[in-house]
Amino acid sequence: MLTLLTSMYLVVRAVSSQAEPIRVVVTGAAGQIAYSLLYSIAKGDVFGKDQPIILILLDIPPMLPVLDGVVMELQDCALPLLREVIPTDKVEVGFKDIDAAILVGSMPRKEGMERKDLLKANVAIFKTQGSALDKYAKKTVKVLVVGNPANTNCLIASKSAPSIPKENFSCLTRLDHNRACSQVAMRCGVSSDSVKNVIIWGNHSSTQYPDVHHAKVNVHGSEMAAYDAVKDDAWLRGNFISTVQQRGAAVIKARKLSSAMSAAKAICDHMRDIWFGTKEGEFISMGVYAGGNSYGIPEDLIYSFPVQIKNKTWKMVDGLAINDFSRAKMDATAAELVEERDTALDFLSQ
């Protein structure tokens, strides 16, 4: 009997290990964020330890020689789940039948560049990519936009892919979320996984609002409100918020390069939660379509909210009490997003 059960187990294991590969595209694949990201995806940290993967690496033509080097390195990692790596500069190849799209590539802001010029360049990029998703990707594709300005780029991509549900598009504010968790954890002298339910509201920019009014901290086995654990309201309403808001700039100042390792980790966290769901009683932050929200945020935006995820579907956490301090900050970041959106939509209609 035991031998039969063992045989059945081995058959089940064999079948599961031969699951159909999923197709995952990463844009800006020759860049530094992708360099930190691709190994984690290819070894199963994101989509599961028994999920084979076909990785499509999309970048602009001048970067193709660099992509060849990235492909060689991925091959040399000898990762059993990585079935194929396809480098390309063509959207029709990059987005064909994909299950997940991680849009890292965008036009970076150059010295002397006006914000509206940056928006104009990125509207063109994300209109093209959204249209390609619409035409070539599976309608069930999950799209994560990382390239900045991430919220508005995500909105443009979604509007350019009308046959794909708006709910399938999200932008990355998990890096800000992780930064906020880490700041609170360090302040309380606990590990980062002892902090849960922080919220990033709004734009992935310096107007974002890191909010710990609903966060919990586990201190010596006892769960308490973040404000009670930190015991420093002035810090939580002042330096904590500005530290998280300005963290990206601080990294650039120190490294002379933008965040890559931490950005890649946040991308992995975000996509893993979409694939496998959030823990019971916990929520995370994601930039999602604001339609139908209960917080008075203008609807036609991609805005970061607290969400819970089950069966690859996110649901906004409703009914959280919002005080006047929070309200003002949530509205300020929404106003910036409305301005970005209106400028971007002007370019989109040209």
Short mmCIF file of C-alpha atoms in Angstrom, two decimals:
data_model
loop_
_atom_site.label_atom_id
_atom_site.label_comp_id
_atom_site.label_asym_id
_atom_site.label_seq_id
_atom_site.Cartn_x
_atom_site.Cartn_y
_atom_site.Cartn_z
CA MET A 1 0.00 0.00 0.00
CA LEU A 2 2.82 2.37 0.96
CA THR A 3 4.63 1.59 -2.29
CA LEU A 4 1.43 2.36 -4.25
CA LEU A 5 0.97 5.70 -2.44
CA THR A 6 4.62 6.55 -3.05
CA SER A 7 4.21 5.74 -6.76
CA MET A 8 1.05 7.89 -6.96
CA TYR A 9 2.89 10.75 -5.22
CA LEU A 10 5.75 10.51 -7.69
CA VAL A 11 3.31 10.52 -10.63
CA VAL A 12 1.57 13.62 -9.24
CA ARG A 13 4.96 15.28 -8.71
CA ALA A 14 6.00 14.37 -12.25
CA VAL A 15 2.78 15.79 -13.71
CA SER A 16 3.04 19.00 -11.66
CA SER A 17 6.66 19.48 -12.67
CA GLN A 18 5.54 19.31 -16.31
CA ALA A 19 3.04 22.15 -15.96
CA GLU A 20 2.61 24.30 -19.05
CA PRO A 21 5.21 27.09 -19.08
CA ILE A 22 3.88 30.60 -18.58
CA ARG A 23 5.17 33.42 -20.75
CA VAL A 24 6.54 36.42 -18.88
CA VAL A 25 7.83 39.56 -20.59
CA VAL A 26 10.12 42.09 -18.93
CA THR A 27 10.68 45.39 -20.74
CA GLY A 28 13.80 47.47 -20.23
CA ALA A 29 15.35 44.04 -19.86
CA ALA A 30 18.94 45.23 -20.39
CA GLY A 31 18.66 47.73 -17.52
CA GLN A 32 19.82 47.49 -13.93
CA ILE A 33 16.44 46.75 -12.32
CA ALA A 34 15.89 43.85 -14.73
CA TYR A 35 19.40 42.57 -13.98
CA SER A 36 18.40 42.24 -10.32
CA LEU A 37 14.95 40.88 -11.20
CA LEU A 38 15.36 38.22 -13.88
CA TYR A 39 17.20 35.66 -11.75
CA SER A 40 14.46 35.70 -9.08
CA ILE A 41 11.74 35.19 -11.68
CA ALA A 42 13.66 32.45 -13.49
CA LYS A 43 14.38 30.42 -10.35
CA GLY A 44 10.76 30.35 -9.21
CA ASP A 45 10.63 33.01 -6.48
CA VAL A 46 7.66 34.80 -8.09
CA PHE A 47 5.38 32.41 -9.97
CA GLY A 48 6.06 29.26 -7.98
CA LYS A 49 8.70 26.59 -7.51
CA ASP A 50 7.01 24.17 -9.92
CA GLN A 51 6.01 26.66 -12.63
CA PRO A 52 8.16 26.50 -15.79
CA ILE A 53 8.77 29.88 -17.41
CA ILE A 54 9.47 31.28 -20.85
CA LEU A 55 11.14 34.66 -20.34
CA ILE A 56 10.84 37.28 -23.05
CA LEU A 57 13.31 40.14 -22.75
CA LEU A 58 12.19 43.28 -24.58
CA ASP A 59 14.33 46.36 -25.06
CA ILE A 60 15.22 49.00 -27.66
CA PRO A 61 17.45 48.04 -30.64
CA PRO A 62 20.68 49.62 -29.31
CA MET A 63 20.43 47.39 -26.22
CA LEU A 64 20.22 44.07 -28.10
CA PRO A 65 23.97 43.29 -27.72
CA VAL A 66 23.62 43.80 -23.95
CA LEU A 67 20.54 41.54 -23.94
CA ASP A 68 22.63 38.79 -25.56
CA GLY A 69 24.92 38.94 -22.52
CA VAL A 70 21.93 38.75 -20.16
CA VAL A 71 20.64 35.70 -22.07
CA MET A 72 24.05 34.01 -21.73
CA GLU A 73 24.05 34.64 -17.98
CA LEU A 74 20.55 33.25 -17.55
CA GLN A 75 21.57 30.15 -19.51
CA ASP A 76 24.69 29.82 -17.36
CA CYS A 77 22.58 29.86 -14.17
CA ALA A 78 21.28 26.41 -15.28
CA LEU A 79 17.84 27.02 -13.81
CA PRO A 80 15.50 24.02 -14.23
CA LEU A 81 12.30 26.11 -14.48
CA LEU A 82 13.63 28.37 -17.24
CA ARG A 83 12.54 26.70 -20.46
CA GLU A 84 13.42 29.43 -22.94
CA VAL A 85 14.78 32.98 -23.06
CA ILE A 86 13.77 35.17 -25.99
CA PRO A 87 15.54 38.53 -26.48
CA THR A 88 13.74 40.94 -28.81
CA ASP A 89 13.17 44.56 -29.78
CA LYS A 90 9.79 43.83 -31.41
CA VAL A 91 6.53 44.27 -29.47
CA GLU A 92 4.74 41.66 -31.58
CA VAL A 93 7.28 39.09 -30.35
CA GLY A 94 7.52 40.51 -26.82
CA PHE A 95 3.80 40.51 -26.07
CA LYS A 96 2.67 37.41 -27.97
CA ASP A 97 0.41 35.20 -25.78
CA ILE A 98 1.93 36.45 -22.54
CA ASP A 99 0.59 35.65 -19.07
CA ALA A 100 2.44 38.42 -17.22
CA ALA A 101 4.02 41.68 -18.32
CA ILE A 102 6.45 43.63 -16.16
CA LEU A 103 6.96 47.00 -17.84
CA VAL A 104 10.19 48.33 -16.38
CA GLY A 105 11.45 50.29 -19.36
CA SER A 106 10.57 53.98 -19.65
CA MET A 107 12.13 57.26 -20.66
CA PRO A 108 14.16 58.51 -17.67
CA ARG A 109 14.13 62.19 -16.79
CA LYS A 110 17.20 63.92 -18.16
CA GLU A 111 18.82 67.07 -16.86
CA GLY A 112 16.89 70.17 -17.88
CA MET A 113 13.87 68.14 -18.95
CA GLU A 114 10.47 69.57 -18.09
CA ARG A 115 8.01 67.14 -16.45
CA LYS A 116 5.59 67.56 -19.35
CA ASP A 117 8.35 66.58 -21.83
CA LEU A 118 8.97 63.45 -19.78
CA LEU A 119 5.23 62.70 -19.80
CA LYS A 120 5.02 63.21 -23.56
CA ALA A 121 7.87 60.77 -24.24
CA ASN A 122 6.36 58.15 -21.93
CA VAL A 123 2.84 58.53 -23.33
CA ALA A 124 4.26 57.49 -26.70
CA ILE A 125 6.03 54.45 -25.19
CA PHE A 126 3.08 53.21 -23.12
CA LYS A 127 0.54 53.86 -25.86
CA THR A 128 2.60 51.59 -28.13
CA GLN A 129 2.98 48.92 -25.44
CA GLY A 130 -0.70 49.10 -24.43
CA SER A 131 -1.76 48.71 -28.06
CA ALA A 132 0.58 45.74 -28.44
CA LEU A 133 -0.82 44.13 -25.28
CA ASP A 134 -4.31 44.65 -26.70
CA LYS A 135 -3.38 43.02 -29.98
CA TYR A 136 -1.05 40.18 -28.97
CA ALA A 137 -1.34 39.30 -25.25
CA LYS A 138 -3.77 36.96 -23.54
CA LYS A 139 -6.83 38.81 -22.26
CA THR A 140 -6.05 37.41 -18.81
CA VAL A 141 -2.56 38.98 -18.77
CA LYS A 142 -1.50 40.67 -15.53
CA VAL A 143 0.36 43.90 -16.28
CA LEU A 144 2.65 45.61 -13.76
CA VAL A 145 4.00 49.05 -14.69
CA VAL A 146 7.26 50.02 -13.01
CA GLY A 147 8.70 52.66 -15.34
CA ASN A 148 8.07 56.20 -14.10
CA PRO A 149 5.84 58.14 -13.89
CA ALA A 150 4.40 54.70 -13.09
CA ASN A 151 0.78 55.60 -12.20
CA THR A 152 0.15 57.66 -15.32
CA ASN A 153 2.12 55.31 -17.58
CA CYS A 154 -0.10 52.50 -16.26
CA LEU A 155 -3.26 54.51 -17.01
CA ILE A 156 -2.09 55.22 -20.58
CA ALA A 157 -1.23 51.54 -21.17
CA SER A 158 -4.64 50.49 -19.87
CA LYS A 159 -6.51 53.04 -22.01
CA SER A 160 -4.54 51.80 -25.03
CA ALA A 161 -5.62 48.19 -24.34
CA PRO A 162 -9.43 48.42 -24.17
CA SER A 163 -9.98 44.66 -24.60
CA ILE A 164 -8.01 43.85 -21.42
CA PRO A 165 -9.85 44.50 -18.12
CA LYS A 166 -8.68 47.65 -16.30
CA GLU A 167 -8.33 45.54 -13.16
CA ASN A 168 -5.50 43.60 -14.85
CA PHE A 169 -3.27 46.69 -14.79
CA SER A 170 -1.39 47.84 -11.70
CA CYS A 171 1.63 49.99 -10.94
CA LEU A 172 4.39 49.48 -8.41
CA THR A 173 4.09 51.19 -5.04
CA ARG A 174 5.29 48.10 -3.19
CA LEU A 175 8.79 49.56 -2.99
CA ASP A 176 7.38 52.53 -1.06
CA HIS A 177 5.30 50.09 1.03
CA ASN A 178 8.42 48.04 1.86
CA ARG A 179 10.35 51.18 2.70
CA ALA A 180 7.62 52.25 5.11
CA CYS A 181 7.51 48.80 6.77
CA SER A 182 11.26 48.79 7.17
CA GLN A 183 11.38 52.29 8.71
CA VAL A 184 8.75 51.36 11.31
CA ALA A 185 10.45 48.02 12.02
CA MET A 186 13.84 49.65 12.58
CA ARG A 187 12.28 52.27 14.84
CA CYS A 188 10.63 49.55 16.96
CA GLY A 189 13.63 47.20 16.94
CA VAL A 190 11.72 44.35 15.29
CA SER A 191 12.05 42.47 12.00
CA SER A 192 10.25 43.88 8.96
CA ASP A 193 7.80 40.96 8.85
CA SER A 194 6.56 42.06 12.29
CA VAL A 195 4.98 45.12 10.64
CA LYS A 196 1.82 44.78 8.57
CA ASN A 197 -0.93 46.86 6.98
CA VAL A 198 0.98 50.04 6.27
CA ILE A 199 -0.57 51.90 3.33
CA ILE A 200 0.87 53.94 0.50
CA TRP A 201 -1.82 56.26 -0.85
CA GLY A 202 -1.64 57.93 -4.25
CA ASN A 203 1.20 58.59 -6.64
CA HIS A 204 4.60 56.90 -6.79
CA SER A 205 6.22 60.30 -6.38
CA SER A 206 7.27 62.61 -3.57
CA THR A 207 3.58 63.43 -2.92
CA GLN A 208 2.77 59.82 -1.96
CA TYR A 209 1.33 59.41 1.52
CA PRO A 210 2.79 56.60 3.67
CA ASP A 211 0.09 55.98 6.30
CA VAL A 212 0.49 53.85 9.44
CA HIS A 213 -2.79 54.75 11.17
CA HIS A 214 -4.07 51.21 10.43
CA ALA A 215 -0.72 49.41 10.69
CA LYS A 216 0.08 46.80 13.33
CA VAL A 217 3.44 45.91 14.87
CA ASN A 218 4.23 42.63 16.63
CA VAL A 219 6.42 43.49 19.61
CA HIS A 220 7.59 40.51 21.73
CA GLY A 221 4.62 38.43 20.53
CA SER A 222 2.05 41.13 21.25
CA GLU A 223 0.36 42.91 18.31
CA MET A 224 -0.26 46.62 18.79
CA ALA A 225 -1.10 49.68 16.74
CA ALA A 226 1.93 51.23 15.03
CA TYR A 227 1.42 54.56 16.82
CA ASP A 228 1.50 52.74 20.19
CA ALA A 229 4.56 50.70 19.20
CA VAL A 230 6.57 53.63 17.86
CA LYS A 231 5.55 56.05 20.67
CA ASP A 232 6.63 59.09 18.64
CA ASP A 233 3.74 60.78 16.86
CA ALA A 234 5.89 63.69 15.71
CA TRP A 235 8.25 61.30 13.87
CA LEU A 236 5.38 59.35 12.30
CA ARG A 237 3.77 62.57 11.04
CA GLY A 238 7.05 64.17 9.99
CA ASN A 239 10.42 62.54 9.27
CA PHE A 240 8.93 59.08 8.70
CA ILE A 241 6.75 60.38 5.87
CA SER A 242 9.46 62.52 4.27
CA THR A 243 12.04 59.69 4.53
CA VAL A 244 9.78 57.31 2.59
CA GLN A 245 8.77 60.02 0.10
CA GLN A 246 12.40 61.02 -0.60
CA ARG A 247 14.03 57.59 -0.31
CA GLY A 248 14.52 57.12 -4.05
CA ALA A 249 16.32 60.47 -4.32
CA ALA A 250 18.48 59.56 -1.29
CA VAL A 251 19.55 56.29 -2.95
CA ILE A 252 20.44 58.12 -6.16
CA LYS A 253 22.47 60.68 -4.20
CA ALA A 254 24.41 57.90 -2.44
CA ARG A 255 24.78 55.37 -5.28
CA LYS A 256 24.71 57.76 -8.26
CA LEU A 257 22.22 55.20 -9.62
CA SER A 258 18.54 54.64 -8.92
CA SER A 259 17.18 51.85 -6.71
CA ALA A 260 17.57 48.47 -8.41
CA MET A 261 17.93 45.64 -5.88
CA SER A 262 15.09 46.97 -3.71
CA ALA A 263 12.93 47.75 -6.76
CA ALA A 264 13.42 44.20 -8.08
CA LYS A 265 12.49 42.74 -4.67
CA ALA A 266 9.32 44.89 -4.60
CA ILE A 267 8.37 43.74 -8.11
CA CYS A 268 8.75 40.11 -6.96
CA ASP A 269 6.60 40.77 -3.87
CA HIS A 270 3.90 42.51 -5.96
CA MET A 271 3.66 39.81 -8.64
CA ARG A 272 3.87 36.94 -6.13
CA ASP A 273 0.94 38.42 -4.21
CA ILE A 274 -1.07 38.72 -7.44
CA TRP A 275 -0.33 35.08 -8.26
CA PHE A 276 -0.78 33.56 -4.79
CA GLY A 277 -2.80 36.12 -2.83
CA THR A 278 -2.23 38.13 0.33
CA LYS A 279 -2.18 36.62 3.81
CA GLU A 280 -5.42 36.45 5.76
CA GLY A 281 -6.06 39.71 7.61
CA GLU A 282 -3.29 41.57 5.79
CA PHE A 283 -3.30 44.10 2.99
CA ILE A 284 -0.61 45.56 0.76
CA SER A 285 -0.28 48.68 -1.41
CA MET A 286 -0.72 48.70 -5.18
CA GLY A 287 -1.47 51.36 -7.75
CA VAL A 288 -4.83 50.26 -9.20
CA TYR A 289 -7.76 51.71 -11.09
CA ALA A 290 -9.64 54.05 -8.75
CA GLY A 291 -13.10 53.42 -10.21
CA GLY A 292 -15.69 52.69 -7.50
CA ASN A 293 -13.38 53.54 -4.58
CA SER A 294 -14.97 54.56 -1.27
CA TYR A 295 -12.35 57.18 -0.36
CA GLY A 296 -13.47 60.09 -2.53
CA ILE A 297 -10.55 59.74 -4.94
CA PRO A 298 -11.27 60.82 -8.56
CA GLU A 299 -12.21 57.68 -10.47
CA ASP A 300 -10.24 57.82 -13.72
CA LEU A 301 -6.83 57.44 -12.09
CA ILE A 302 -4.34 54.75 -11.21
CA TYR A 303 -3.95 55.48 -7.49
CA SER A 304 -2.25 53.45 -4.77
CA PHE A 305 -4.74 51.91 -2.34
CA PRO A 306 -4.65 49.17 0.29
CA VAL A 307 -5.72 45.92 -1.40
CA GLN A 308 -6.26 42.27 -0.59
CA ILE A 309 -5.78 39.64 -3.28
CA LYS A 310 -7.43 36.26 -3.78
CA ASN A 311 -7.63 34.09 -6.92
CA LYS A 312 -5.45 36.61 -8.80
CA THR A 313 -8.08 39.32 -8.21
CA TRP A 314 -7.48 42.38 -6.03
CA LYS A 315 -10.11 44.00 -3.90
CA MET A 316 -9.77 47.43 -2.33
CA VAL A 317 -9.90 47.49 1.47
CA ASP A 318 -12.93 49.66 2.21
CA GLY A 319 -14.15 51.38 5.34
CA LEU A 320 -10.86 52.46 6.88
CA ALA A 321 -11.26 55.59 9.02
CA ILE A 322 -9.54 58.61 7.49
CA ASN A 323 -8.68 61.54 9.75
CA ASP A 324 -8.17 65.14 8.60
CA PHE A 325 -4.37 64.77 8.48
CA SER A 326 -4.65 61.77 6.16
CA ARG A 327 -7.44 63.32 4.07
CA ALA A 328 -5.32 66.36 3.19
CA LYS A 329 -2.37 64.21 2.12
CA MET A 330 -4.54 61.78 0.12
CA ASP A 331 -6.14 64.71 -1.71
CA ALA A 332 -2.80 66.39 -2.43
CA THR A 333 -1.36 63.31 -4.15
CA ALA A 334 -4.66 62.81 -6.04
CA ALA A 335 -4.44 66.40 -7.32
CA GLU A 336 -0.96 65.72 -8.71
CA LEU A 337 -2.25 62.59 -10.44
CA VAL A 338 -5.20 64.46 -11.97
CA GLU A 339 -2.80 67.04 -13.39
CA GLU A 340 -0.49 64.30 -14.75
CA ARG A 341 -3.44 62.44 -16.25
CA ASP A 342 -4.88 65.52 -17.97
CA THR A 343 -1.51 66.43 -19.48
CA ALA A 344 -0.94 62.84 -20.62
CA LEU A 345 -4.42 62.53 -22.14
CA ASP A 346 -3.82 65.72 -24.12
CA PHE A 347 -0.73 64.08 -25.63
CA LEU A 348 -2.60 60.81 -26.18
CA SER A 349 -5.26 62.54 -28.26
CA GLN A 350 -2.72 64.32 -30.49
#
